[in-house]
Amino acid sequence: MIDAWLMLPLPALIGSIVGFYSLTALLLVYLCFGRATGAWVQSFKGVVAPFFGAIVVILGILVGFLANDVWDRNRRASGAVRNEAASLTTLHDLVSASGLTNAGIGRAIRAYLCAVVEKEWPSMEDGEASPEAEAAQDQLLRVVSSLEPAPNGGPALDRLLLDMALKVREARGERLTLSADYSENQKWACVLLFALMGQVSLAAVHLDRARPQIAAMVIFTVGIVTVIGLVAAHELPFSPPLAVSPEPLAELLKIVPDN
């Protein structure tokens, strides 16, 4: 259920959080001061304010752990894209410097870049790889591994070219892994549950008058919805509108000749 929620488009994801916690806030206010249940609920008067503080501290710790996972995943995703672009740039520069410009490596690099930017990036929204990018990666490895000895190099250069091609594959593998990765459901469940417990504890310490409770509930609900929404929006690093950009790879298309 949490997985399906996190896969929602951003407007629907944020709207579901706002709707749920707004509804629970209204329900708690009604239970505290409504005709049917108000008298019974107000018999619990006397819960002291530090009780709410204890719940909020636990909630803050849980949100911190969850946010750290999300930010770390986004950082690693950006790093994987930069490493992939850097390895392709190095491979292209080595080919140019070694006199292998007619060996087909440039065409293989460009075909790989086009497949990744145009085909694979949209499919990564669902954590899926692109068959076209997979085929282009295999072709790049085949071209590099079947090279004749370079006129301006030797076995060491050939080995370096192959190492760069393998690094491209490793960076792509990490990128695809991160596109399908997300935080454990238990962590999200704890955060969502303790946000609700925060609302309940806030209602429990404001049973004297309705207006102060409503004001406190609005402030707390707006705050928790903002924090949870911000973290949830970054949960999937390759899903728009806050997706990791393919710009480092797209920029290489301006460098690698189309021939």
Coordinates of C-alpha atoms in Angstrom, one line a residue:
M1 CA 0.0 0.0 0.0
I2 CA 2.8 2.4 0.9
D3 CA 4.6 1.4 -2.3
A4 CA 1.6 2.3 -4.4
W5 CA 1.2 5.6 -2.6
L6 CA 4.9 6.5 -3.2
M7 CA 4.4 5.7 -6.9
L8 CA 1.6 8.3 -7.3
P9 CA 2.2 11.4 -9.3
L10 CA 3.5 14.3 -7.1
P11 CA 0.2 16.3 -7.1
A12 CA -1.7 13.1 -6.1
L13 CA 0.9 12.2 -3.5
I14 CA 0.9 15.6 -1.8
G15 CA -2.9 15.8 -2.1
S16 CA -3.3 12.4 -0.3
I17 CA -1.2 13.6 2.6
V18 CA -3.0 16.9 2.9
G19 CA -6.4 15.2 2.7
F20 CA -5.6 12.4 5.2
Y21 CA -4.1 14.6 7.9
S22 CA -6.7 17.4 7.4
L23 CA -9.4 14.8 7.9
T24 CA -7.8 13.3 11.0
A25 CA -7.4 16.8 12.5
L26 CA -11.1 17.7 11.8
L27 CA -12.1 14.3 13.3
L28 CA -10.1 14.8 16.4
V29 CA -11.6 18.3 17.0
Y30 CA -15.1 16.9 16.5
L31 CA -14.4 14.1 18.9
C32 CA -13.1 16.5 21.5
F33 CA -15.9 19.1 21.3
G34 CA -18.8 17.4 19.4
R35 CA -22.1 16.8 21.1
A36 CA -21.9 13.0 20.9
T37 CA -18.4 12.5 22.3
G38 CA -17.2 15.8 23.7
A39 CA -18.3 15.3 27.3
W40 CA -16.6 11.8 27.5
V41 CA -13.4 12.9 25.8
Q42 CA -13.1 16.0 28.0
S43 CA -13.1 13.8 31.0
F44 CA -9.5 13.1 30.1
K45 CA -8.5 16.7 30.9
G46 CA -5.2 17.0 32.8
V47 CA -2.7 15.5 30.3
V48 CA 0.3 17.8 30.6
A49 CA 2.0 19.5 27.7
P50 CA 5.4 17.7 28.0
F51 CA 3.5 14.5 26.9
F52 CA 3.1 16.1 23.4
G53 CA 6.8 17.0 23.4
A54 CA 7.8 13.4 23.9
I55 CA 5.8 12.2 20.9
V56 CA 7.2 15.0 18.7
V57 CA 10.8 14.1 19.7
I58 CA 10.2 10.5 18.6
L59 CA 8.6 11.7 15.4
G60 CA 11.5 14.0 14.7
I61 CA 14.0 11.2 15.1
L62 CA 12.0 8.9 12.8
V63 CA 11.7 11.7 10.1
G64 CA 15.4 12.4 10.4
F65 CA 16.3 8.7 9.7
L66 CA 13.9 8.5 6.8
A67 CA 15.1 11.8 5.3
N68 CA 18.7 10.7 5.6
D69 CA 17.9 7.5 3.6
V70 CA 16.1 9.6 0.9
W71 CA 18.8 12.3 0.6
D72 CA 21.6 9.7 0.5
R73 CA 19.8 7.8 -2.3
N74 CA 19.4 11.0 -4.3
R75 CA 23.1 11.9 -3.8
R76 CA 24.2 8.5 -4.9
A77 CA 21.9 8.7 -8.0
S78 CA 23.4 12.0 -9.0
G79 CA 26.9 10.6 -8.4
A80 CA 26.1 7.5 -10.6
V81 CA 25.1 9.8 -13.5
R82 CA 28.2 11.9 -13.2
N83 CA 30.4 8.8 -13.0
E84 CA 28.7 7.4 -16.1
A85 CA 29.3 10.7 -18.0
A86 CA 32.9 11.0 -16.8
S87 CA 33.7 7.4 -17.9
L88 CA 32.2 8.0 -21.3
T89 CA 34.1 11.3 -21.6
T90 CA 37.4 9.7 -20.7
L91 CA 36.7 6.8 -23.2
H92 CA 36.0 9.3 -26.0
D93 CA 39.1 11.4 -25.2
L94 CA 41.3 8.3 -25.1
V95 CA 39.9 7.2 -28.5
S96 CA 40.6 10.7 -30.0
A97 CA 44.1 10.8 -28.5
S98 CA 45.1 7.3 -29.7
G99 CA 44.1 7.6 -33.3
L100 CA 41.2 5.2 -33.1
T101 CA 38.7 7.6 -34.5
N102 CA 37.7 5.2 -37.3
A103 CA 37.2 2.2 -35.0
G104 CA 33.5 2.7 -34.5
I105 CA 33.8 3.6 -30.8
G106 CA 32.6 7.1 -31.3
R107 CA 29.4 5.8 -33.0
A108 CA 28.9 3.3 -30.3
I109 CA 29.3 5.9 -27.6
R110 CA 26.8 8.2 -29.3
A111 CA 24.3 5.3 -29.9
Y112 CA 24.5 4.5 -26.2
L113 CA 24.0 8.2 -25.1
C114 CA 21.0 8.5 -27.4
A115 CA 19.4 5.3 -26.1
V116 CA 20.0 6.3 -22.4
V117 CA 18.7 9.9 -22.8
E118 CA 15.8 9.3 -25.1
K119 CA 14.7 5.8 -24.2
E120 CA 15.9 4.7 -20.8
W121 CA 15.4 7.9 -18.8
P122 CA 11.6 7.9 -19.2
S123 CA 11.4 4.2 -18.4
M124 CA 13.4 4.7 -15.1
E125 CA 10.4 6.5 -13.7
D126 CA 9.0 3.0 -13.1
G127 CA 12.4 1.6 -12.2
E128 CA 12.8 -0.2 -15.5
A129 CA 15.8 -0.5 -17.9
S130 CA 15.5 0.2 -21.6
P131 CA 16.2 -2.7 -24.0
E132 CA 17.7 -0.2 -26.5
A133 CA 20.2 1.1 -23.9
E134 CA 21.1 -2.5 -22.9
A135 CA 21.8 -3.4 -26.5
A136 CA 23.8 -0.2 -27.0
Q137 CA 25.9 -0.9 -23.9
D138 CA 26.6 -4.4 -25.1
Q139 CA 27.6 -3.1 -28.5
L140 CA 30.0 -0.6 -26.9
L141 CA 31.7 -3.3 -25.0
R142 CA 32.0 -5.5 -28.1
V143 CA 33.5 -2.7 -30.1
V144 CA 36.0 -1.8 -27.3
S145 CA 37.0 -5.4 -26.6
S146 CA 37.6 -6.2 -30.3
L147 CA 39.9 -3.3 -31.0
E148 CA 43.1 -3.7 -33.0
P149 CA 46.2 -2.4 -31.2
A150 CA 46.1 1.3 -31.2
P151 CA 48.6 3.1 -33.5
N152 CA 49.5 5.6 -30.7
G153 CA 49.3 3.2 -27.8
G154 CA 49.8 -0.4 -26.8
P155 CA 48.3 -3.2 -24.6
A156 CA 48.1 -0.7 -21.6
L157 CA 45.9 1.7 -23.6
D158 CA 43.7 -1.2 -24.8
R159 CA 43.3 -2.3 -21.2
L160 CA 42.5 1.3 -20.2
L161 CA 39.8 1.6 -22.9
L162 CA 38.2 -1.6 -21.7
D163 CA 38.3 -0.5 -18.1
M164 CA 36.5 2.7 -19.0
A165 CA 33.8 0.8 -20.9
L166 CA 33.3 -1.5 -17.9
K167 CA 33.1 1.5 -15.6
V168 CA 30.3 2.8 -17.8
R169 CA 28.4 -0.5 -17.3
E170 CA 29.0 -0.3 -13.5
A171 CA 27.7 3.2 -13.3
R172 CA 24.6 2.4 -15.4
G173 CA 24.0 -0.7 -13.2
E174 CA 24.1 1.5 -10.0
R175 CA 21.8 4.1 -11.7
L176 CA 19.2 1.4 -12.5
T177 CA 19.4 -0.1 -9.1
L178 CA 18.8 3.3 -7.4
S179 CA 15.9 4.0 -9.8
A180 CA 14.0 1.0 -8.4
D181 CA 15.1 1.5 -4.8
Y182 CA 13.1 3.1 -2.0
S183 CA 13.0 3.3 1.7
E184 CA 11.6 0.4 3.7
N185 CA 7.9 0.4 4.2
Q186 CA 8.3 0.0 8.0
K187 CA 10.1 3.4 8.2
W188 CA 7.4 5.1 6.2
A189 CA 4.7 3.4 8.3
C190 CA 6.4 4.5 11.6
V191 CA 6.6 8.1 10.4
L192 CA 3.0 8.2 9.2
L193 CA 1.7 6.6 12.4
F194 CA 3.7 8.9 14.7
A195 CA 2.5 11.9 12.8
L196 CA -1.1 10.8 13.6
M197 CA 0.0 10.1 17.2
G198 CA 1.3 13.7 17.3
Q199 CA -2.1 15.0 16.3
V200 CA -3.8 12.8 19.0
S201 CA -1.4 14.0 21.7
L202 CA -1.9 17.6 20.7
A203 CA -5.6 17.2 21.0
A204 CA -5.2 15.5 24.4
V205 CA -3.3 18.5 25.9
H206 CA -5.8 21.1 24.5
L207 CA -9.1 19.9 25.8
D208 CA -10.1 23.1 27.7
R209 CA -11.2 25.2 24.7
A210 CA -11.8 24.5 21.0
R211 CA -10.1 27.6 19.5
P212 CA -6.7 27.0 20.9
Q213 CA -6.9 23.3 20.0
I214 CA -7.9 24.2 16.4
A215 CA -5.0 26.7 16.1
A216 CA -2.5 24.3 17.4
M217 CA -3.8 21.5 15.2
V218 CA -3.6 23.6 12.1
I219 CA 0.0 24.7 12.8
F220 CA 1.1 21.1 13.6
T221 CA -0.7 19.6 10.6
V222 CA 0.7 22.1 8.2
G223 CA 4.2 21.5 9.5
I224 CA 4.0 17.7 9.4
V225 CA 2.4 17.7 6.0
T226 CA 5.1 19.9 4.6
V227 CA 7.9 17.8 6.0
I228 CA 6.4 14.4 4.9
G229 CA 5.5 15.8 1.5
L230 CA 9.0 17.1 0.9
V231 CA 10.6 13.8 1.9
A232 CA 8.1 11.7 -0.2
A233 CA 8.6 13.9 -3.2
H234 CA 12.3 13.0 -3.3
E235 CA 11.8 9.3 -2.5
L236 CA 12.2 8.2 -6.1
P237 CA 15.3 10.0 -7.5
F238 CA 14.4 9.5 -11.2
S239 CA 10.7 10.4 -11.0
P240 CA 9.6 13.9 -12.1
P241 CA 9.3 16.7 -11.4
L242 CA 12.3 16.5 -8.9
A243 CA 14.1 13.8 -11.0
V244 CA 17.9 13.6 -11.3
S245 CA 18.7 15.3 -14.6
P246 CA 20.3 13.4 -17.6
E247 CA 22.1 16.7 -18.5
P248 CA 25.7 15.4 -17.8
L249 CA 25.0 12.6 -20.4
A250 CA 23.1 14.9 -22.8
E251 CA 25.9 17.3 -22.9
L252 CA 28.2 14.6 -24.3
L253 CA 26.0 14.4 -27.4
K254 CA 27.4 17.9 -28.3
I255 CA 31.0 16.5 -28.1
V256 CA 30.7 13.1 -29.7
P257 CA 30.4 13.5 -33.5
D258 CA 27.4 12.1 -35.3
N259 CA 29.1 10.0 -38.0

